[in-house]
mmCIF file of C-alpha atoms in Angstrom:
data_model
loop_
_atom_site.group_PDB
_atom_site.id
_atom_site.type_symbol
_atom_site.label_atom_id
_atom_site.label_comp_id
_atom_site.label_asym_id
_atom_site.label_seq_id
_atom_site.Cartn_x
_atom_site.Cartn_y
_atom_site.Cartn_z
ATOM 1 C CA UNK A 1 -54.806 9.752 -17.365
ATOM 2 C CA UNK A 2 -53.514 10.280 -14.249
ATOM 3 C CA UNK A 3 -50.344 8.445 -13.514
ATOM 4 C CA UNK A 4 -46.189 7.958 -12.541
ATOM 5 C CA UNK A 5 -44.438 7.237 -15.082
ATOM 6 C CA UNK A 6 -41.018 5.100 -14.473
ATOM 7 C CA UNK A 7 -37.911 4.956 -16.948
ATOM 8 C CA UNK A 8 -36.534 2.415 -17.717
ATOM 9 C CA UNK A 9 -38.868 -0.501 -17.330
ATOM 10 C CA UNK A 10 -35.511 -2.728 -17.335
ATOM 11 C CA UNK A 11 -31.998 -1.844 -17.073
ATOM 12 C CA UNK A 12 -28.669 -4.472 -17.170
ATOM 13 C CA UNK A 13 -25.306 -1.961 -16.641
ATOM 14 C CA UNK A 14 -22.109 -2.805 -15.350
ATOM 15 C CA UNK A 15 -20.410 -1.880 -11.586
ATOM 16 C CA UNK A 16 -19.236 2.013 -11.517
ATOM 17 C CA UNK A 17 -21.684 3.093 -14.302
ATOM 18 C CA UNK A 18 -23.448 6.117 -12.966
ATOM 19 C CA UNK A 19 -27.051 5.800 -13.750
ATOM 20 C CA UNK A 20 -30.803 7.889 -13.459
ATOM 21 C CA UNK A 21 -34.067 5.955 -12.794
ATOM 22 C CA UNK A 22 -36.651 8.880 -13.877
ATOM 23 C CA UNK A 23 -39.851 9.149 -12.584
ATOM 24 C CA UNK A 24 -42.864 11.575 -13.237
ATOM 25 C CA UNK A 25 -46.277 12.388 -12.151
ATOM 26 C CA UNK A 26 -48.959 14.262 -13.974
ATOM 27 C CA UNK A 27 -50.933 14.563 -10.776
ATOM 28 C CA UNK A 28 -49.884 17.672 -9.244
ATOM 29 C CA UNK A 29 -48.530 15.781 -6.027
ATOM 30 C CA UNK A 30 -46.360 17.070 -3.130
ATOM 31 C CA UNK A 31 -45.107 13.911 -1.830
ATOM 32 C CA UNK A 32 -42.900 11.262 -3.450
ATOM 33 C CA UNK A 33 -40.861 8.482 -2.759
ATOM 34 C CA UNK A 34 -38.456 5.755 -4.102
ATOM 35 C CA UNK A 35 -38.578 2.062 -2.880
ATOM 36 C CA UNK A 36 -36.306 -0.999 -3.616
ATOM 37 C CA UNK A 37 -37.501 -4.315 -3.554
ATOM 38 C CA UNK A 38 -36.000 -7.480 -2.500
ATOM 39 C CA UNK A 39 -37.250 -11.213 -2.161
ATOM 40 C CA UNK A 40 -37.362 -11.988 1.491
ATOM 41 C CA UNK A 41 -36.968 -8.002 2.062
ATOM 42 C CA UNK A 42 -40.156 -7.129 0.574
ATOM 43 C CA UNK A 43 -40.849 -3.135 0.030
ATOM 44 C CA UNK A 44 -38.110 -0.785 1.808
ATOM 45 C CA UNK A 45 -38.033 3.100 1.479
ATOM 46 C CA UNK A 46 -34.959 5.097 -0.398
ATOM 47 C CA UNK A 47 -35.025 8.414 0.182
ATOM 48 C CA UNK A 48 -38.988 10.442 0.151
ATOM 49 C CA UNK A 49 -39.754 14.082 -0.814
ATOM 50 C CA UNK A 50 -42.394 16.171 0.844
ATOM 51 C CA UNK A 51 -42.594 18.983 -1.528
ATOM 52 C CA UNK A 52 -39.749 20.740 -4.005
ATOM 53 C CA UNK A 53 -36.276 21.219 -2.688
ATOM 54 C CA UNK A 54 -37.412 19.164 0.169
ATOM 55 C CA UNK A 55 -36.072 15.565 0.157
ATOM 56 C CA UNK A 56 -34.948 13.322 3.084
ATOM 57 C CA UNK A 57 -33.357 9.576 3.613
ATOM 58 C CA UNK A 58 -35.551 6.482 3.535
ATOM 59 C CA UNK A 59 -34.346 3.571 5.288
ATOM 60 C CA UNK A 60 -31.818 2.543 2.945
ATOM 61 C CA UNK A 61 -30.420 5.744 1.390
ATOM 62 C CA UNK A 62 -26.988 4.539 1.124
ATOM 63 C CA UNK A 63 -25.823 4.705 -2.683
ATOM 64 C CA UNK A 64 -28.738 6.972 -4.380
ATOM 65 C CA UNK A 65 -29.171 10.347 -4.364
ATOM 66 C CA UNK A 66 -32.437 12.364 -5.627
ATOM 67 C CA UNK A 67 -32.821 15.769 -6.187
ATOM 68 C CA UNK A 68 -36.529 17.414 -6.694
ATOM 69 C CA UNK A 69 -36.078 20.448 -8.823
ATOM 70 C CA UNK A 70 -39.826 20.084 -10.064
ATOM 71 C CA UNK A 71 -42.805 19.156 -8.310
ATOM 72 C CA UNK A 72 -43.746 16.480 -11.115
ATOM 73 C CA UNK A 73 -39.875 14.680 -11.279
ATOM 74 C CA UNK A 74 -37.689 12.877 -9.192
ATOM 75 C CA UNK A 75 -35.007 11.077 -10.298
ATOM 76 C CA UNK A 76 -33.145 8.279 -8.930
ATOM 77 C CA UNK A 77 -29.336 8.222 -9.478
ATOM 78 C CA UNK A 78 -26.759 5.562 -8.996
ATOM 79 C CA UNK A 79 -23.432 7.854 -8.790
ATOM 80 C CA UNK A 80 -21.169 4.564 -9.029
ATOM 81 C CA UNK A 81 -23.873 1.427 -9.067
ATOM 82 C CA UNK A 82 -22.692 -1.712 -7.414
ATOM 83 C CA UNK A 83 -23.982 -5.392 -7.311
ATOM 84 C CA UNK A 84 -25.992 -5.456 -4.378
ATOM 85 C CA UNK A 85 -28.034 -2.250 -5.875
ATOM 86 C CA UNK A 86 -29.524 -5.231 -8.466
ATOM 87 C CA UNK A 87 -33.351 -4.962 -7.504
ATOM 88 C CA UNK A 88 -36.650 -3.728 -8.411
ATOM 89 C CA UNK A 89 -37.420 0.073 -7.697
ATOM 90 C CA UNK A 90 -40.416 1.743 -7.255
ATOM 91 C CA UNK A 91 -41.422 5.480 -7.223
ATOM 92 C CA UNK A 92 -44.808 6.642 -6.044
ATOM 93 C CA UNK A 93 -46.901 10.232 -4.988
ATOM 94 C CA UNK A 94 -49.059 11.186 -3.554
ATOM 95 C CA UNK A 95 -50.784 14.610 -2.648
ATOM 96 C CA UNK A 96 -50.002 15.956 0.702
ATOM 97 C CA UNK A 97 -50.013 14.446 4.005
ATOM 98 C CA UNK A 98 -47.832 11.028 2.551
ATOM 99 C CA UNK A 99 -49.160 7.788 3.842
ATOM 100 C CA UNK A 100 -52.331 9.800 5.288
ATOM 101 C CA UNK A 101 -53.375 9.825 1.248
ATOM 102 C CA UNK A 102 -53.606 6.799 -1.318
ATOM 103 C CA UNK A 103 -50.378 6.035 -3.037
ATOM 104 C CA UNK A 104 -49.669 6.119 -6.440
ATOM 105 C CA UNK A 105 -47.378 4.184 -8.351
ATOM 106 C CA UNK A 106 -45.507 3.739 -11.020
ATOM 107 C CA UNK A 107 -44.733 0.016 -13.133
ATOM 108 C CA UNK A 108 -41.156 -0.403 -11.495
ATOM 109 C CA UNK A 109 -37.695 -0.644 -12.929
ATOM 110 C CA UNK A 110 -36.097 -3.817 -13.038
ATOM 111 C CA UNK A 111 -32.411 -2.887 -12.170
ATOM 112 C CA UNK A 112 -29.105 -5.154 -12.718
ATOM 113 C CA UNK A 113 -26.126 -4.540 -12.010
ATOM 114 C CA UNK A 114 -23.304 -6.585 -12.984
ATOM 115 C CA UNK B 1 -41.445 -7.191 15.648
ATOM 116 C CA UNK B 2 -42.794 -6.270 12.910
ATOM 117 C CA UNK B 3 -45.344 -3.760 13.271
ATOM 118 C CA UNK B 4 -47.357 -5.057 10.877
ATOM 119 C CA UNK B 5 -47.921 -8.815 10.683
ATOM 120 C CA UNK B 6 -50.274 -10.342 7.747
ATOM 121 C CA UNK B 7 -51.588 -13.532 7.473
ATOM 122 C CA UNK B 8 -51.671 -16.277 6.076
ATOM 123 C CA UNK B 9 -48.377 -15.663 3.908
ATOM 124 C CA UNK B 10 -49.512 -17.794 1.664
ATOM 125 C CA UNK B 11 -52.820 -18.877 0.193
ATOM 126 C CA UNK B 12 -54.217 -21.325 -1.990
ATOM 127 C CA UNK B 13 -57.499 -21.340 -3.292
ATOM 128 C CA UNK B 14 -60.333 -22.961 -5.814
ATOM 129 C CA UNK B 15 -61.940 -20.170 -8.303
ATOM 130 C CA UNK B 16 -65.120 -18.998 -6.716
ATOM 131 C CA UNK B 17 -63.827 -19.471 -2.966
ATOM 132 C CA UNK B 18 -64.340 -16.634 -0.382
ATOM 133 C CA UNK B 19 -61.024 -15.275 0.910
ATOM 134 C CA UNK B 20 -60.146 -13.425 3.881
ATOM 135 C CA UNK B 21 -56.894 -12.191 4.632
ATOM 136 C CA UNK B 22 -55.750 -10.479 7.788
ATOM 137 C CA UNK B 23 -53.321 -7.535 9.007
ATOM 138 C CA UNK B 24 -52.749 -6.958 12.554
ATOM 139 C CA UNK B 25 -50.494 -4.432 13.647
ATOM 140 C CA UNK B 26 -48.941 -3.144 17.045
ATOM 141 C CA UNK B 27 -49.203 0.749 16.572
ATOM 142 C CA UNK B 28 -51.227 3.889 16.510
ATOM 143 C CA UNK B 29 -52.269 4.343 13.037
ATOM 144 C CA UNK B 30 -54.385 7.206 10.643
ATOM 145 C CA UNK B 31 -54.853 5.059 7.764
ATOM 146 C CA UNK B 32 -54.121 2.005 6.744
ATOM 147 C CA UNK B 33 -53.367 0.622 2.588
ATOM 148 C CA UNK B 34 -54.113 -2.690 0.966
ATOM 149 C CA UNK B 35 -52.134 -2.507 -2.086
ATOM 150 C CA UNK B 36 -51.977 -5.802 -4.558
ATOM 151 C CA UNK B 37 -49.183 -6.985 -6.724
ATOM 152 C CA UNK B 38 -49.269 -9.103 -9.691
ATOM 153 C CA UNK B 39 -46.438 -11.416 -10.988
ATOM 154 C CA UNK B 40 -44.650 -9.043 -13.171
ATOM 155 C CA UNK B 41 -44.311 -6.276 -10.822
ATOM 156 C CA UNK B 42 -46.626 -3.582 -10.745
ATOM 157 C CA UNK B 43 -48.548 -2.316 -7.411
ATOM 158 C CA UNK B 44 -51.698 -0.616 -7.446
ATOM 159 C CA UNK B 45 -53.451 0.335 -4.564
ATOM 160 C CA UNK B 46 -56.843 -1.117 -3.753
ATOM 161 C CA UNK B 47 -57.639 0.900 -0.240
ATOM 162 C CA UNK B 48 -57.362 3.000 2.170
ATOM 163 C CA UNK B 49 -59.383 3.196 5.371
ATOM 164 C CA UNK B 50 -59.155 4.800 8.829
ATOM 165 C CA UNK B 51 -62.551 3.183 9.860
ATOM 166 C CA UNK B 52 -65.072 0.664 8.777
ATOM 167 C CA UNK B 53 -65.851 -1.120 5.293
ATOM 168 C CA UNK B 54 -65.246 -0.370 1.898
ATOM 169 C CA UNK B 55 -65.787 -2.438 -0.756
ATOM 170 C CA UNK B 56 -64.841 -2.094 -4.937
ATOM 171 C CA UNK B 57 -66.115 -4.721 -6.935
ATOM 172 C CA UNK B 58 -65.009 -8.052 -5.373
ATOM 173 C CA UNK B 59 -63.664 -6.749 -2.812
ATOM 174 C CA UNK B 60 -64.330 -5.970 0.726
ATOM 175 C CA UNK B 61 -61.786 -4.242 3.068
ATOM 176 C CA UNK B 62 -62.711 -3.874 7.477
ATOM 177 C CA UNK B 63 -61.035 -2.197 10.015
ATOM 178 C CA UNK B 64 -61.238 -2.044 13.319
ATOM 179 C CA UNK B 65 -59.306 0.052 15.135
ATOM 180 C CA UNK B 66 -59.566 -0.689 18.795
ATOM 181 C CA UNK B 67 -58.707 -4.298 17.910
ATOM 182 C CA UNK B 68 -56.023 -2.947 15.564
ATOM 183 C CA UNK B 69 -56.970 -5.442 12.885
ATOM 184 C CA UNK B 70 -57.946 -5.194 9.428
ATOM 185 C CA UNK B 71 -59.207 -8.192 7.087
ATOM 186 C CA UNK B 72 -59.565 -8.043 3.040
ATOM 187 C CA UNK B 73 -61.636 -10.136 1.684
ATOM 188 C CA UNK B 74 -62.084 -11.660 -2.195
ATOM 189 C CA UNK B 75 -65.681 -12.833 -3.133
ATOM 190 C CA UNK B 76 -65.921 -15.642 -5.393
ATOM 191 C CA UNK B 77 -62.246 -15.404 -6.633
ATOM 192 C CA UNK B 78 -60.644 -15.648 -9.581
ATOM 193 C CA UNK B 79 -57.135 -16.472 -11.247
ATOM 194 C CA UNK B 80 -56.837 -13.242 -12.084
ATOM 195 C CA UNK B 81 -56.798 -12.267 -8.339
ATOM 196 C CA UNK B 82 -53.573 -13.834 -7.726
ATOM 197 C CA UNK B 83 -50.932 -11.540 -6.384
ATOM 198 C CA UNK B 84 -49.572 -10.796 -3.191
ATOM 199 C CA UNK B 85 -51.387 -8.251 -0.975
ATOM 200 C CA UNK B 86 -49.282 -5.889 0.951
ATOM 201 C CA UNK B 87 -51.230 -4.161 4.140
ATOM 202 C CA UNK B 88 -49.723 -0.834 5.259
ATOM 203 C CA UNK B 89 -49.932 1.147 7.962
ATOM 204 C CA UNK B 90 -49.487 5.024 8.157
ATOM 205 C CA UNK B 91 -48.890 7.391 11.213
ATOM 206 C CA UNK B 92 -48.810 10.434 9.341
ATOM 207 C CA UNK B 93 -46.820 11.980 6.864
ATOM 208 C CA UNK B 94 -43.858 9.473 5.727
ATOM 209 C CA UNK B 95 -43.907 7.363 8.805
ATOM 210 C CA UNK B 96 -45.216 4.411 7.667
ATOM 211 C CA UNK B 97 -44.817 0.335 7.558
ATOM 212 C CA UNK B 98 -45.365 -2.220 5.463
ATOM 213 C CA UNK B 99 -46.740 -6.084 5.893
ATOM 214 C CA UNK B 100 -44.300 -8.986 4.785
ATOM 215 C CA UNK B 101 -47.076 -9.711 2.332
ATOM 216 C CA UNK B 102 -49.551 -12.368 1.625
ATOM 217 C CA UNK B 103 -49.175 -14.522 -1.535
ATOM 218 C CA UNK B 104 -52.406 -15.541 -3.134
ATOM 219 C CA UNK B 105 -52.687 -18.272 -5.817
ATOM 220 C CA UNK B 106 -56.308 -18.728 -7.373
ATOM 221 C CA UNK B 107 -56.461 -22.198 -9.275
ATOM 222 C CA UNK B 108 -59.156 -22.545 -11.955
#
């Protein structure tokens, strides 16, 4: 089944705790992305990845990194998470040519940081 | 500005209704995304179009692109359609934007 896979689901960790969000797709795509959440907000882009080794800043990249070492992962890491990172992520793929092709993605990770 | 405005933002409706919700936006687009969110989190994408009609199951989605305007609409709804519908636009590659949403409630 084709799909992205997210881990965790749900996370509660405390201020300074470096963290990774994982995700993984099974589809064979070029491009992926992360996204944050926020009421009021709604959907804002983290940092995007066109193909391997290739990776670039979203809107709000401040506080994450990514790295793209494989064409199937890209993790999402909190070096030293703080409060206002509490939110609801999302990674999705899709094959090449980004928001040209349907997006695919993956059940979210409910993030708090305390 | 946004870009991309939806509306309504909200919606209430009966089961069984016909429901139309609309995304205008203020740009040059090469596709445009309806994707649909249930309480609970997930989103799952329900279209993308560059021109005309498509239409899976219940639903119907229209563009039209010299009135930069798209509409997706819900034949005879049900609770289970309640989410909030995100329209998205897409200029190529990762330049894209997003809708503020439109949160539908379906009452038996």
């Amino acid at each position: 089944e084709a799909q992205v896979t997210q881990n965790p689901r749900y996370l509660i960790t405390v201020t300074g705790k470096k963290l990774t969000v994982t995700c993984s797709q099974n589809m064979n795509h070029e491009y992926m992305s992360w996204y944050r959440q926020d009421p009021g907000l709604g959907l804002r882009q983290i940092y995007y990845s066109m193909n391997v080794e290739v990776t670039d800043k979203g809107d709000v990249p401040e506080g994450y990194k990514v790295s793209r070492k494989e064409k199937r992962n890209f993790p999402l890491i909190l070096e030293s998470p703080s409060p206002n990172q509490t939110s609801l992520y999302f990674c999705a793929s899709s094959s090449r040519g980004g928001w040209d092709q349907p997006q695919h993605f993956g059940d979210g990770t409910r993030l708090s940081i305390l | 500005k946004n870009e991309v405005e939806q509306s309504p933002q909200n919606l209430t409706a009966q089961e069984g209704e016909f429901i139309t919700i609309n995304c205008s936006y203020s740009v040059g687009i090469s596709a445009l995304h309806w994707l649909q969110q249930h309480p609970g989190g997930g989103i799952v994408s329900l279209f993308m179009l560059s021109s005309g009609k498509k239409k899976h199951g219940r639903l119907i989605a229209t563009i039209n692109i010299q009135e930069k305007h798209s509409s997706l609409h819900i034949t005879a709804s049900h609770p289970r359609d309640s989410a909030v519908y995100i329209c998205a636009v897409s200029r190529g590659g990762n330049q894209f934007y997003f809708g503020t949403g439109t949160s539908l409630t379906v009452i038996p």
